[in-house]
Coordinates of C-alpha atoms in Angstrom, one line a residue:
M1 CA 21.4 -15.2 -8.8
A2 CA 21.6 -17.2 -5.4
G3 CA 23.2 -16.2 -2.9
L4 CA 22.7 -12.2 -3.3
R5 CA 21.8 -9.9 -0.2
Q6 CA 18.6 -8.0 -1.0
T7 CA 19.7 -4.5 -0.7
P8 CA 16.9 -1.8 -1.3
L9 CA 17.0 1.5 -2.9
T10 CA 15.8 4.7 -0.6
C11 CA 13.7 7.1 -1.2
S12 CA 14.1 10.4 0.8
G13 CA 12.0 13.3 1.4
H14 CA 9.4 12.8 4.1
T15 CA 10.8 14.2 7.3
R16 CA 8.1 11.6 9.5
P17 CA 6.7 8.4 9.7
V18 CA 5.3 7.2 5.9
V19 CA 2.3 5.6 7.3
D20 CA 0.2 4.5 3.5
L21 CA 1.6 3.9 -0.2
S22 CA -0.2 2.6 -3.2
F23 CA 0.9 1.9 -6.7
S24 CA -1.2 3.2 -10.3
N25 CA -1.6 0.4 -12.5
V26 CA 0.8 0.3 -15.4
T27 CA 0.0 3.5 -17.7
P28 CA 2.1 4.2 -21.0
F29 CA 4.4 6.3 -19.3
G30 CA 5.2 3.4 -16.5
Y31 CA 3.4 3.0 -13.2
F32 CA 3.6 5.5 -10.1
L33 CA 3.4 5.3 -6.2
I34 CA 2.2 7.8 -4.2
S35 CA 2.9 7.8 0.1
A36 CA 0.9 9.3 3.0
C37 CA 3.0 11.0 5.4
K38 CA 2.8 12.2 9.0
D39 CA 4.5 15.0 7.7
G40 CA 1.4 16.5 5.6
K41 CA 3.2 16.3 2.2
P42 CA 2.3 13.4 0.0
M43 CA 4.7 12.5 -2.4
L44 CA 4.2 10.8 -5.9
R45 CA 7.4 9.0 -7.3
Q46 CA 8.1 6.6 -10.8
G47 CA 7.1 3.8 -9.2
D48 CA 10.1 1.4 -11.0
T49 CA 12.7 3.7 -9.6
G50 CA 11.4 6.1 -6.8
D51 CA 12.2 9.1 -8.5
W52 CA 10.2 11.8 -6.8
I53 CA 7.9 14.0 -9.2
G54 CA 6.0 16.3 -7.0
T55 CA 4.9 16.6 -3.5
F56 CA 1.2 17.5 -3.2
E57 CA 0.6 21.1 -0.9
G58 CA -2.3 22.0 1.2
H59 CA -2.6 19.6 3.8
K60 CA -2.8 21.2 7.2
G61 CA -2.0 17.7 9.1
A62 CA -0.6 14.8 9.2
V63 CA -1.8 12.6 6.2
W64 CA -2.7 9.1 7.1
G65 CA -4.1 7.9 3.8
A66 CA -3.0 8.2 -0.3
T67 CA -4.5 6.4 -3.1
L68 CA -4.0 7.0 -7.2
N69 CA -6.5 5.9 -9.9
N70 CA -5.6 3.3 -12.3
E71 CA -4.5 5.8 -14.7
A72 CA -2.2 7.7 -12.0
T73 CA -4.4 10.7 -13.4
R74 CA -5.8 11.5 -9.7
A75 CA -4.5 11.2 -6.7
A76 CA -6.3 11.5 -2.9
T77 CA -5.5 12.0 0.4
G78 CA -7.1 11.9 3.5
A79 CA -5.5 13.7 6.6
A80 CA -5.5 14.7 10.1
D81 CA -7.1 18.4 9.4
F82 CA -10.4 16.7 8.4
T83 CA -10.2 16.5 5.0
A84 CA -10.2 14.3 1.8
K85 CA -8.6 15.6 -0.9
V86 CA -8.2 14.8 -4.7
W87 CA -5.3 16.3 -6.7
D88 CA -4.9 16.4 -10.5
A89 CA -2.0 14.0 -10.6
E90 CA -0.4 15.6 -13.9
K91 CA -0.7 18.7 -12.5
G92 CA -0.1 18.5 -8.6
E93 CA -3.7 20.7 -8.6
E94 CA -6.2 20.5 -5.7
L95 CA -9.2 19.8 -7.5
H96 CA -11.8 19.0 -4.6
S97 CA -11.7 18.9 -0.8
F98 CA -14.3 17.2 1.1
S99 CA -14.9 18.4 4.7
H100 CA -15.0 15.4 7.2
K101 CA -15.8 15.8 11.1
H102 CA -12.6 13.9 12.3
I103 CA -9.4 12.3 10.7
V104 CA -9.4 10.5 7.7
K105 CA -7.3 7.1 7.8
S106 CA -8.0 5.8 4.6
V107 CA -9.4 6.7 0.8
N108 CA -9.8 4.8 -2.2
F109 CA -10.9 5.1 -5.8
S110 CA -13.9 3.4 -7.8
N111 CA -12.4 2.0 -10.8
D112 CA -14.1 4.4 -13.2
S113 CA -12.4 7.3 -10.9
H114 CA -16.0 9.0 -10.5
Y115 CA -16.5 8.0 -7.0
L116 CA -14.2 8.4 -4.0
L117 CA -14.4 6.5 -0.8
T118 CA -13.4 7.7 2.7
G119 CA -12.9 6.1 6.0
S120 CA -12.4 8.4 9.3
N121 CA -12.2 8.6 12.6
E122 CA -15.5 9.6 13.2
K123 CA -16.5 5.3 12.2
L124 CA -18.1 6.2 9.0
L125 CA -17.4 5.6 5.6
R126 CA -18.9 7.8 2.8
I127 CA -18.8 7.8 -0.8
F128 CA -18.1 10.8 -2.5
D129 CA -19.6 11.5 -6.4
L130 CA -16.7 13.8 -8.2
Q131 CA -18.7 14.4 -11.1
K132 CA -21.2 16.2 -8.9
P133 CA -18.8 17.4 -5.9
D134 CA -21.0 19.4 -4.2
A135 CA -23.7 16.4 -3.2
E136 CA -24.2 15.2 0.4
P137 CA -22.3 12.0 0.1
K138 CA -23.3 8.4 1.1
V139 CA -23.1 7.4 4.6
F140 CA -22.5 4.2 6.1
A141 CA -22.8 3.8 9.6
G142 CA -22.3 0.8 12.3
H143 CA -18.5 1.1 13.1
T144 CA -18.0 1.2 16.7
S145 CA -14.7 2.3 16.4
N146 CA -12.0 4.1 14.3
I147 CA -12.0 3.2 10.6
K148 CA -8.4 2.1 9.5
A149 CA -8.8 1.2 5.9
V150 CA -11.3 1.1 2.8
H151 CA -11.4 -0.6 0.0
F152 CA -14.1 -1.0 -3.3
N153 CA -14.6 -4.3 -4.4
K154 CA -13.9 -4.9 -7.9
E155 CA -17.1 -4.1 -9.5
C156 CA -17.8 -1.3 -7.0
N157 CA -21.0 -2.8 -5.7
Q158 CA -19.5 -3.2 -2.9
V159 CA -17.0 -1.6 -0.2
I160 CA -15.1 -3.2 2.7
S161 CA -13.7 -1.4 5.5
A162 CA -11.9 -2.5 8.5
A163 CA -11.1 -0.9 11.8
D164 CA -10.7 -0.7 15.5
D165 CA -13.5 -2.6 16.7
K166 CA -11.8 -5.7 15.6
T167 CA -14.0 -6.0 12.5
V168 CA -14.2 -5.8 8.8
R169 CA -17.2 -5.2 7.1
I170 CA -18.7 -5.6 3.8
W171 CA -20.9 -2.7 2.5
D172 CA -24.1 -2.9 -0.3
V173 CA -23.2 0.1 -2.4
N174 CA -26.7 0.7 -3.6
T175 CA -28.4 0.4 0.2
A176 CA -25.7 1.6 2.5
K177 CA -26.1 -1.6 4.4
E178 CA -24.1 -3.8 6.0
I179 CA -23.9 -7.2 4.1
H180 CA -21.4 -9.3 6.2
Q181 CA -19.1 -9.1 8.9
I182 CA -15.7 -10.7 10.0
E183 CA -14.9 -10.8 13.6
L184 CA -10.9 -10.6 14.1
P185 CA -9.5 -11.6 17.3
S186 CA -7.8 -7.9 17.5
A187 CA -7.7 -4.9 15.9
P188 CA -6.8 -5.1 12.1
G189 CA -3.7 -3.1 11.3
S190 CA -4.1 -3.0 7.4
L191 CA -6.6 -4.3 4.4
E192 CA -5.6 -5.1 0.9
L193 CA -7.4 -6.4 -1.9
T194 CA -5.5 -8.3 -5.0
S195 CA -6.1 -6.7 -8.2
D196 CA -8.2 -8.9 -9.4
G197 CA -10.7 -8.8 -6.7
S198 CA -10.7 -12.4 -5.8
I199 CA -8.9 -12.3 -2.5
L200 CA -8.8 -9.8 1.3
T201 CA -5.7 -9.8 3.4
V202 CA -6.0 -8.7 6.6
T203 CA -2.9 -8.2 9.3
Y204 CA -3.5 -8.4 13.5
G205 CA -1.2 -9.7 15.9
H206 CA 1.3 -12.0 14.9
F207 CA -1.0 -12.8 11.3
T208 CA -1.3 -12.4 8.2
A209 CA -5.0 -14.0 6.8
F210 CA -6.5 -14.2 3.7
Y211 CA -10.5 -14.5 3.0
N212 CA -12.5 -15.2 -0.3
A213 CA -13.4 -12.0 -1.4
E214 CA -16.8 -13.0 -2.7
S215 CA -17.8 -15.7 0.3
F216 CA -15.9 -13.5 2.4
E217 CA -14.7 -17.2 4.1
K218 CA -11.5 -17.2 5.6
I219 CA -8.7 -19.5 3.2
K220 CA -5.8 -19.4 5.7
E221 CA -3.9 -17.3 8.1
I222 CA -0.1 -17.7 8.4
K223 CA 1.8 -16.8 11.9
A224 CA 5.0 -14.4 11.9
P225 CA 7.8 -14.1 14.7
A226 CA 6.5 -10.8 15.3
P227 CA 3.4 -8.4 15.5
I228 CA 2.5 -7.6 11.5
N229 CA 1.1 -4.2 10.7
T230 CA 0.9 -4.6 7.3
A231 CA 1.1 -7.3 4.5
S232 CA 1.0 -7.8 0.4
L233 CA 0.3 -10.9 -1.7
H234 CA 2.0 -11.0 -4.9
P235 CA 0.2 -11.0 -8.2
S236 CA 1.1 -14.0 -9.0
K237 CA -0.3 -15.7 -5.5
N238 CA 2.1 -18.0 -4.6
F239 CA 3.7 -15.6 -2.2
F240 CA 2.9 -12.5 0.1
V241 CA 5.7 -10.1 1.9
C242 CA 4.6 -8.4 5.4
G243 CA 6.6 -6.1 8.2
G244 CA 5.7 -4.5 11.8
E245 CA 7.4 -4.4 15.0
D246 CA 10.7 -5.6 14.7
F247 CA 11.4 -3.4 11.9
K248 CA 12.2 -6.5 9.9
M249 CA 10.4 -7.2 6.3
Y250 CA 9.0 -10.9 6.2
K251 CA 8.4 -12.6 2.5
F252 CA 6.1 -16.3 3.4
D253 CA 5.3 -19.1 1.0
Y254 CA 1.4 -18.5 0.3
F255 CA 0.5 -22.3 0.3
T256 CA 2.8 -23.9 2.5
G257 CA 3.1 -21.1 5.3
A258 CA 7.1 -20.9 5.5
E259 CA 9.5 -18.1 5.7
I260 CA 11.2 -17.8 2.8
E261 CA 13.3 -15.0 3.8
S262 CA 13.7 -12.0 6.1
F263 CA 16.2 -8.8 6.5
K264 CA 16.3 -5.4 8.3
G265 CA 16.2 -2.2 6.2
H266 CA 13.9 0.3 8.1
F267 CA 15.5 1.5 11.5
G268 CA 11.8 1.9 13.0
P269 CA 8.0 -0.6 12.4
V270 CA 7.2 -1.2 9.0
H271 CA 3.8 1.2 8.8
C272 CA 2.5 -0.1 5.5
V273 CA 4.1 -2.2 2.1
G274 CA 2.6 -2.9 -1.3
F275 CA 3.5 -4.5 -4.5
S276 CA 3.7 -2.9 -7.9
P277 CA 1.6 -3.8 -10.4
D278 CA 3.8 -5.8 -12.7
G279 CA 5.4 -7.9 -8.9
E280 CA 8.9 -6.9 -9.8
L281 CA 9.1 -4.8 -6.5
Y282 CA 7.4 -4.0 -3.7
A283 CA 7.7 -0.8 -1.0
S284 CA 7.5 -0.2 2.2
G285 CA 7.2 2.7 4.5
S286 CA 8.1 3.4 7.8
E287 CA 8.4 4.9 11.2
D288 CA 12.0 5.8 10.1
G289 CA 10.4 8.4 7.5
T290 CA 12.1 6.3 4.7
L291 CA 10.1 4.4 2.0
R292 CA 12.5 1.6 0.5
L293 CA 11.5 -0.7 -2.6
W294 CA 12.8 -4.1 -2.6
Q295 CA 13.6 -6.4 -5.7
T296 CA 11.3 -9.5 -5.9
T297 CA 13.8 -11.2 -7.2
V298 CA 17.1 -10.4 -6.4
G299 CA 19.9 -9.9 -8.9
T300 CA 18.0 -8.9 -11.6
T301 CA 18.3 -6.0 -14.2
Y302 CA 14.9 -3.9 -13.4
G303 CA 14.4 0.3 -12.9
L304 CA 17.6 1.3 -11.0
W305 CA 19.1 -2.5 -9.8
K306 CA 21.8 -3.0 -12.7
C307 CA 23.1 -6.5 -13.0
V308 CA 26.6 -6.4 -13.9
A309 CA 27.6 -10.6 -14.8
P310 CA 31.0 -11.5 -13.5
D311 CA 34.0 -11.4 -15.4
I312 CA 35.2 -15.2 -14.3
D313 CA 38.2 -15.2 -17.0
N314 CA 40.2 -12.1 -14.7
G315 CA 38.9 -13.9 -12.0
D316 CA 36.3 -11.9 -10.5
I317 CA 34.6 -14.9 -8.7
T318 CA 35.8 -18.2 -7.8
T319 CA 32.2 -19.9 -8.2
S320 CA 29.6 -19.9 -11.2
A321 CA 27.2 -19.1 -8.7
S322 CA 28.4 -15.9 -7.5
S323 CA 27.1 -12.6 -8.9
S324 CA 27.4 -8.7 -8.3
S325 CA 24.3 -6.0 -9.1
T326 CA 24.7 -2.6 -9.0
A327 CA 22.0 0.3 -9.3
T328 CA 21.9 4.2 -8.6
S329 CA 19.1 6.0 -6.7
T330 CA 18.3 9.6 -7.3
S331 CA 15.2 9.2 -5.3
G332 CA 14.7 12.3 -3.1
N333 CA 17.1 14.9 -4.4
S334 CA 19.9 12.0 -3.0
S335 CA 22.0 10.1 -5.1
S336 CA 23.5 7.0 -3.3
V337 CA 25.4 3.8 -4.8
I338 CA 23.7 0.3 -4.3
K339 CA 26.0 -2.7 -4.7
V340 CA 24.9 -6.4 -4.1
E341 CA 27.3 -8.8 -3.9
A342 CA 27.0 -12.5 -3.3

């Protein structure tokens, strides 16, 4: 499939910048994707096609963070209305609303979905017990500026946070004390933990950096041509994608740091990106108000992308390397035909 042009599926529906996204694990019904947007209306979609499933109605301000639990039965959102909300992702109903004293920027479930972690502009992290929603949360204090991203580690005995104070901090869940701090040369744009819990991916300035998630030692950092807001490491750990201020999506070889490809699809800075749990596609959200799905391997049949074998006998192509692929997207209640050609 060499020579095919990367053409993303565009998931419309949002009316303002898309600032966060998250995939569920693979479930018996496939996998799912949630997006956070400044329009205050987080949306749930089928992960492999981008087809709209529903919108969570209830926030009264921009939604900055959104996540799904592993089974896609629960969703959580954090917003500018100073609340974090937990939703029944199957029925769309609000289950809990947790008040904060400032904007909630990031939310994350524990692996068993019993706890919700939040990070806010109060410079505090909180863990809420979802089995005892009326109980006081556990509070983690130490950051000196707005918290941008939070994450449980794989064992859920530690939490990781990234903030505008140019640090990534690791905290002990039992004691609520900081146990390690990574200092960065500039404020981080994003924080990601691989599904196996082994590597932290952090972006800052023009760089995407990777850290051992147990020792917290830096493994490497790779520079991009433009300031980078977000990055995601493929489940295979062979390459990663990133995007930022120049509207482009970049793919880099994880081992050599070489740029594999770059392409422009968005019409504004890229704010968030993440790979699907099977690694077949990745989603990106942008200032342009759209969520886009990109093929990891262009030209394969997957989701709404349909690879059509060329008819060589009828002269459809002149070389055996040429091919075409078409797909129809119905995301966001709109329909479009996408064609990928050599």
